[in-house]
XYZ file of C-alpha atoms in Angstrom:
313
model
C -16.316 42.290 -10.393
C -12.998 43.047 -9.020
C -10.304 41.945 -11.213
C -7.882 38.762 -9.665
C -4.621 39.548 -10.153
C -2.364 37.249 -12.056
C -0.380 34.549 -9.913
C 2.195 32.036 -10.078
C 4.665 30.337 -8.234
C 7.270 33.338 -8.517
C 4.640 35.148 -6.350
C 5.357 32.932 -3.523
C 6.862 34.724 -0.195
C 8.980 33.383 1.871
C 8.537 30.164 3.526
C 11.514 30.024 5.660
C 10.876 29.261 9.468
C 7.568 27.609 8.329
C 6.781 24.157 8.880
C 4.873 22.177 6.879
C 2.694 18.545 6.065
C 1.833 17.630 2.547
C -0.258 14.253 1.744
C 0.617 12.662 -1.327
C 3.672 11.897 -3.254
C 3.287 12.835 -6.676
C 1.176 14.706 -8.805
C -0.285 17.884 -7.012
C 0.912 16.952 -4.116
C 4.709 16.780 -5.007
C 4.448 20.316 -6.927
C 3.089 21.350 -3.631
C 6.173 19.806 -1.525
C 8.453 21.041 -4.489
C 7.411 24.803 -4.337
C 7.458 25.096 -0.697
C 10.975 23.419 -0.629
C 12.504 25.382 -2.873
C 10.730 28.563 -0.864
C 12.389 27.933 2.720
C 9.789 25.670 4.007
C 10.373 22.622 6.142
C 8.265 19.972 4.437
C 6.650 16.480 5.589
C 5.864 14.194 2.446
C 3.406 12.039 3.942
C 1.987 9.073 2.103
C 1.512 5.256 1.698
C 4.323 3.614 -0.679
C 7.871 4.374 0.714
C 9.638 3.590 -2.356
C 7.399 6.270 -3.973
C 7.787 9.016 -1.158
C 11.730 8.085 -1.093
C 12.270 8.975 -4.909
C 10.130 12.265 -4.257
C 12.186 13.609 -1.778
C 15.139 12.325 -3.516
C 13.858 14.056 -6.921
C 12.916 17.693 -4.969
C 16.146 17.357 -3.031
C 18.128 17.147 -6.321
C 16.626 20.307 -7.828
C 16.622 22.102 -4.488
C 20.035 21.401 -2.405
C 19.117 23.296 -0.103
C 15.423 21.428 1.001
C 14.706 20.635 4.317
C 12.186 18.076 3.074
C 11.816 13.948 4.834
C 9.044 11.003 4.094
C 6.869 9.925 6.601
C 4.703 7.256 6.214
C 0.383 7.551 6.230
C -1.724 5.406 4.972
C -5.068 7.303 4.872
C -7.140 4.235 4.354
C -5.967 3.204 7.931
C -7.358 5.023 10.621
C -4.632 3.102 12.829
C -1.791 4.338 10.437
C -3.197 8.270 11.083
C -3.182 8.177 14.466
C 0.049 7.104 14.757
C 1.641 9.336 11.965
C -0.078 11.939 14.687
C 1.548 10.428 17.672
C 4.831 11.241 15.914
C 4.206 14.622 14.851
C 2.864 15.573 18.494
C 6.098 13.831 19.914
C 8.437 14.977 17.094
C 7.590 18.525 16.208
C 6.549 22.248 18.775
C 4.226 23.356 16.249
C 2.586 22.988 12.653
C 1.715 25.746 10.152
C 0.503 24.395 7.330
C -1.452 21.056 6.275
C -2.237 19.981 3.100
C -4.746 17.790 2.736
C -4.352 16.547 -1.002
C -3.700 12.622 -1.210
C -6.520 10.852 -2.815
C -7.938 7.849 -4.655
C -10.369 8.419 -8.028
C -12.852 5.959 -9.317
C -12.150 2.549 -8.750
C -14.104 0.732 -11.264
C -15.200 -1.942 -8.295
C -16.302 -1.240 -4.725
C -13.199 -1.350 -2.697
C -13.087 -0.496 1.246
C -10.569 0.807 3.950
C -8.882 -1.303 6.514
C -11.752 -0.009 8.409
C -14.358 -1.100 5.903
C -15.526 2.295 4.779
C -15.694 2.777 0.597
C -12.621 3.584 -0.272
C -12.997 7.491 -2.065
C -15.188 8.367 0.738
C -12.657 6.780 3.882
C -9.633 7.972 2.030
C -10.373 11.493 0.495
C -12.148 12.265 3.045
C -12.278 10.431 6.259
C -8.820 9.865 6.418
C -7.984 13.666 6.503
C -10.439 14.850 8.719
C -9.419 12.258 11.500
C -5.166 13.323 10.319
C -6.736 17.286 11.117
C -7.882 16.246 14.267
C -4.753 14.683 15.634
C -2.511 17.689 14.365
C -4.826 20.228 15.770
C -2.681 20.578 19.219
C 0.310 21.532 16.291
C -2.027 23.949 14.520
C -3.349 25.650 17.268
C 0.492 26.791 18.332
C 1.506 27.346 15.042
C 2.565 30.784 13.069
C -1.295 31.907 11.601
C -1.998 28.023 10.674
C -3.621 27.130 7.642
C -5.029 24.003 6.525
C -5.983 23.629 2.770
C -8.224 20.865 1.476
C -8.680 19.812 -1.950
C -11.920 19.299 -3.872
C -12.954 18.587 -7.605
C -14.534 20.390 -10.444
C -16.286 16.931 -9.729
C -17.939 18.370 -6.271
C -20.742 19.863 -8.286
C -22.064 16.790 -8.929
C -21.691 15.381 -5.723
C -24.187 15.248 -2.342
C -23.586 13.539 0.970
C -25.713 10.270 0.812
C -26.187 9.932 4.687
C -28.402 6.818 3.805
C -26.067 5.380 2.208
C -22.324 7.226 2.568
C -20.313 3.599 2.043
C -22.231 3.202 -1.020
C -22.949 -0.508 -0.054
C -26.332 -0.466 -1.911
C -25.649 0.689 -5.156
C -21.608 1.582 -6.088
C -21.156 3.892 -8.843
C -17.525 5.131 -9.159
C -18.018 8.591 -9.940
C -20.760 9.343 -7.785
C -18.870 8.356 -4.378
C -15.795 10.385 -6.093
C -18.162 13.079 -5.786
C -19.460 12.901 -2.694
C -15.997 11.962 -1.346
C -15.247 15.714 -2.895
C -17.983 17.926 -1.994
C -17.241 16.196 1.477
C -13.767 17.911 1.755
C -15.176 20.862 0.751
C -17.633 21.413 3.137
C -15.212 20.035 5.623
C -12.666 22.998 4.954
C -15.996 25.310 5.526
C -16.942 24.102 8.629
C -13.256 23.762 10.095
C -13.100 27.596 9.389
C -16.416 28.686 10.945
C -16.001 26.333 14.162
C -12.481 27.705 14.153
C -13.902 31.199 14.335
C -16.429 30.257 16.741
C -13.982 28.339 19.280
C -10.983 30.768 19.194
C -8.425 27.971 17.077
C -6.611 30.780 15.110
C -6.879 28.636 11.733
C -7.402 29.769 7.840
C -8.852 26.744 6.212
C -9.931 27.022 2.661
C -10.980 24.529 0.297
C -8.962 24.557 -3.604
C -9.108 22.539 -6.704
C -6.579 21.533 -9.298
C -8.988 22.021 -12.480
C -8.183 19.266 -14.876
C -4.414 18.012 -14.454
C -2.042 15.069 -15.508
C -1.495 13.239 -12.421
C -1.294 9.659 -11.549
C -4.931 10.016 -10.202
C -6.633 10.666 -13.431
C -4.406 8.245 -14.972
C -4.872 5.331 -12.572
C -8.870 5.973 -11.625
C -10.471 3.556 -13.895
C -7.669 1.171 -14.071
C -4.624 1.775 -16.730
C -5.911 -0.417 -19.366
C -9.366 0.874 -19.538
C -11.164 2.863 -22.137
C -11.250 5.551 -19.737
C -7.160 4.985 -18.504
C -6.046 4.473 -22.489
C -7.811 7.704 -23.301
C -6.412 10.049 -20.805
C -3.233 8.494 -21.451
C -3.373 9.711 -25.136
C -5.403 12.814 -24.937
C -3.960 13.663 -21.149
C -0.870 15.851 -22.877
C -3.795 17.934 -25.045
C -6.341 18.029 -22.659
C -5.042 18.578 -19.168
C -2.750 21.043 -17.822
C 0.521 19.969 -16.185
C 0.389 18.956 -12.376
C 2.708 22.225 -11.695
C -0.064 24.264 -12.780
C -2.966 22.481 -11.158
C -0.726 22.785 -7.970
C -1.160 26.916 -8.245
C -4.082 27.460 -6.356
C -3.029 25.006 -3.595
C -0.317 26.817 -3.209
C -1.782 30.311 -3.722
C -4.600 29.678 -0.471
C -1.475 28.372 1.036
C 1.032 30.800 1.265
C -0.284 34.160 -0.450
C -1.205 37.256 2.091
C -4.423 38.028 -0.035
C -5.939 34.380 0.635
C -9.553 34.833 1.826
C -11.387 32.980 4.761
C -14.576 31.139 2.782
C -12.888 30.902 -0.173
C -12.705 27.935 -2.508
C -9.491 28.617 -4.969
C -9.195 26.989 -8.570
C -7.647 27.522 -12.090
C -9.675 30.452 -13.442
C -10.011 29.508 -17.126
C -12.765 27.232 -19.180
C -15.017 26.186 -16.661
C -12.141 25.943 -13.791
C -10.933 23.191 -15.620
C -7.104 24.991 -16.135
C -5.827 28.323 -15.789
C -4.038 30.407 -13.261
C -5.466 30.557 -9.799
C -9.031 32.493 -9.174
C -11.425 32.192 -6.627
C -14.089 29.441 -7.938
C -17.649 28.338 -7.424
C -19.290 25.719 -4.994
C -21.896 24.219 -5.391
C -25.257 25.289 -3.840
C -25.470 22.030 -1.987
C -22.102 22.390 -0.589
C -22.700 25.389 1.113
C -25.392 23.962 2.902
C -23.747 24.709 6.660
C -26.796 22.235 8.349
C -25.456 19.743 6.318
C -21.756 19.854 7.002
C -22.400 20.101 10.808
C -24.457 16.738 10.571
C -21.404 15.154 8.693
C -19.019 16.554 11.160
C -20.376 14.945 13.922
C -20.795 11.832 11.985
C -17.126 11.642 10.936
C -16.774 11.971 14.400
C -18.707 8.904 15.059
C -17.248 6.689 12.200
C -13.320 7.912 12.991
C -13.913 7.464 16.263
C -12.352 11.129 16.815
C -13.796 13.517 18.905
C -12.451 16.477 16.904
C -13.857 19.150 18.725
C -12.048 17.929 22.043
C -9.141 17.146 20.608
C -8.882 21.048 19.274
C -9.897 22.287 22.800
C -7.335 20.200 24.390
């Protein structure tokens, strides 16, 4: 096997004259903002809770003077609230290099839904960023060899697309629908890249994972004060790597020359639980390219977002 070679955020080029969206305010997805700052990039920090997205930029902006980094608000469990984040991108920015679709919700210990009543992993991790894709595609499509990078889960492998049940209104189980919400954004990346190929859209979209990291979504998934929340807040320190690290291969599929179309990046150490960015393993079902055609075209039908003739616009 040919041997990776070692990574890390020194190995970044250049970002200057890039442009660039990140979803998600803290964790992975500020380490991704942070990096990309500090690297020349101009940044969008897109997420739900101003005050939370206001301290962000305030936080990068005092350890990078020089950032070129604003808040915008998106509330991915409001298909409303992403169409008009992508009315003011179209109207506000040419062009778009580089999304990031990393904002998510893990394991709410009770069925919860979307302002558009779909469960809330599935309509959030998921649903939400394909139908945010699909209004930035006119910015892709003219910008400088666009990428789009979508984040999975070491919990993907466990995961499968329950088309009998995708809101999970029969039977909840918290994990399970984090799963499929994962494996969903996996396969999505996939399929973006081979109907990109296929229809001429000049994109790289790759799927990544952040292994096992301390962010607010491991924290928070089963509720703060849970047996679950109490532990990780203990053992998180030990057990987990720091968000910084689990933002490497994020960053790496993002930015790095040697990133490979069809390519799902992760931490390369223990199971792709931590580590410095390698190219990891998917799951037999998720490479199942029948299957993410069918979901395409129902995300299409459930976002109400003709993707396809939005990108061909």
């Amino acid at each position: 096997m040919e041997k990776f070679p070692k990574w890390t955020a020194s190995n970044i080029p250049s970002q200057r004259g890039r442009s660039a969206i990140v979803t998600g305010t803290g964790g992975i997805g500020y380490e991704t903002a942070l990096e990309l700052a500090k690297n020349g990039a101009e940044v969008i920090l897109a997420g739900r809770n101003a005050a939370k997205g206001a301290e962000s930029v305030k936080k990068i902006r005092s350890s990078v003077t020089s950032a070129n980094i604003r808040f915008e608000e998106l509330d991915l469990a409001s298909l409303e609230s992403v169409q008009a984040f992508g009315a003011r991108m179209n109207k506000g920015w040419h062009s778009l290099d580089l999304l990031i679709n990393n904002a998510g919700v893990m394991t709410p210990p009770t069925r919860k839904i979307t302002k558009d009543g779909f469960e809330l992993q599935f309509g959030t991790n998921y649903l939400g960023h394909f139908a945010l894709t699909a209004h930035l595609m006119p910015l892709l499509r003219k910008g400088n060899k666009p990428r789009v990078i979508s984040l999975g889960s070491v919990a993907h492998r466990s995961g499968s697309i329950h088309f009998d049940d995708l809101q999970f209104e029969r039977r909840y189980h918290a994990m399970e629908a984090y799963a499929q919400s994962k494996i969903a954004m996996i396969m999505f990346a996939l399929e973006l890249q081979r109907r990109s190929d296929a229809s001429g859209w000049g994109l790289l979209s790759l799927p990544v994972h952040p292994g096992v990291s301390r962010t607010d979504l491991l924290l928070n998934g089963a509720g703060p004060n849970s047996t679950a929340g109490i532990l990780r807040r203990f053992l998180g320190p030990i057990l987990f790597q720091p968000a910084a690290q689990g933002a490497l291969p994020t960053l790496f599929a993002a930015t790095s020359p040697d990133a490979k179309s069809g390519t799902y990046y992760g931490p390369g150490r223990l199971s792709e639980t931590r580590g410095l960015p390698k190219p990891g393993k998917i799951a037999p079902q998720g490479l199942d390219a029948a299957v993410a055609a069918r979901l395409w075209e129902v995300s299409k039908q459930l976002t109400h977002v003709d993707f396809d003739a939005i990108a061909n616009s």
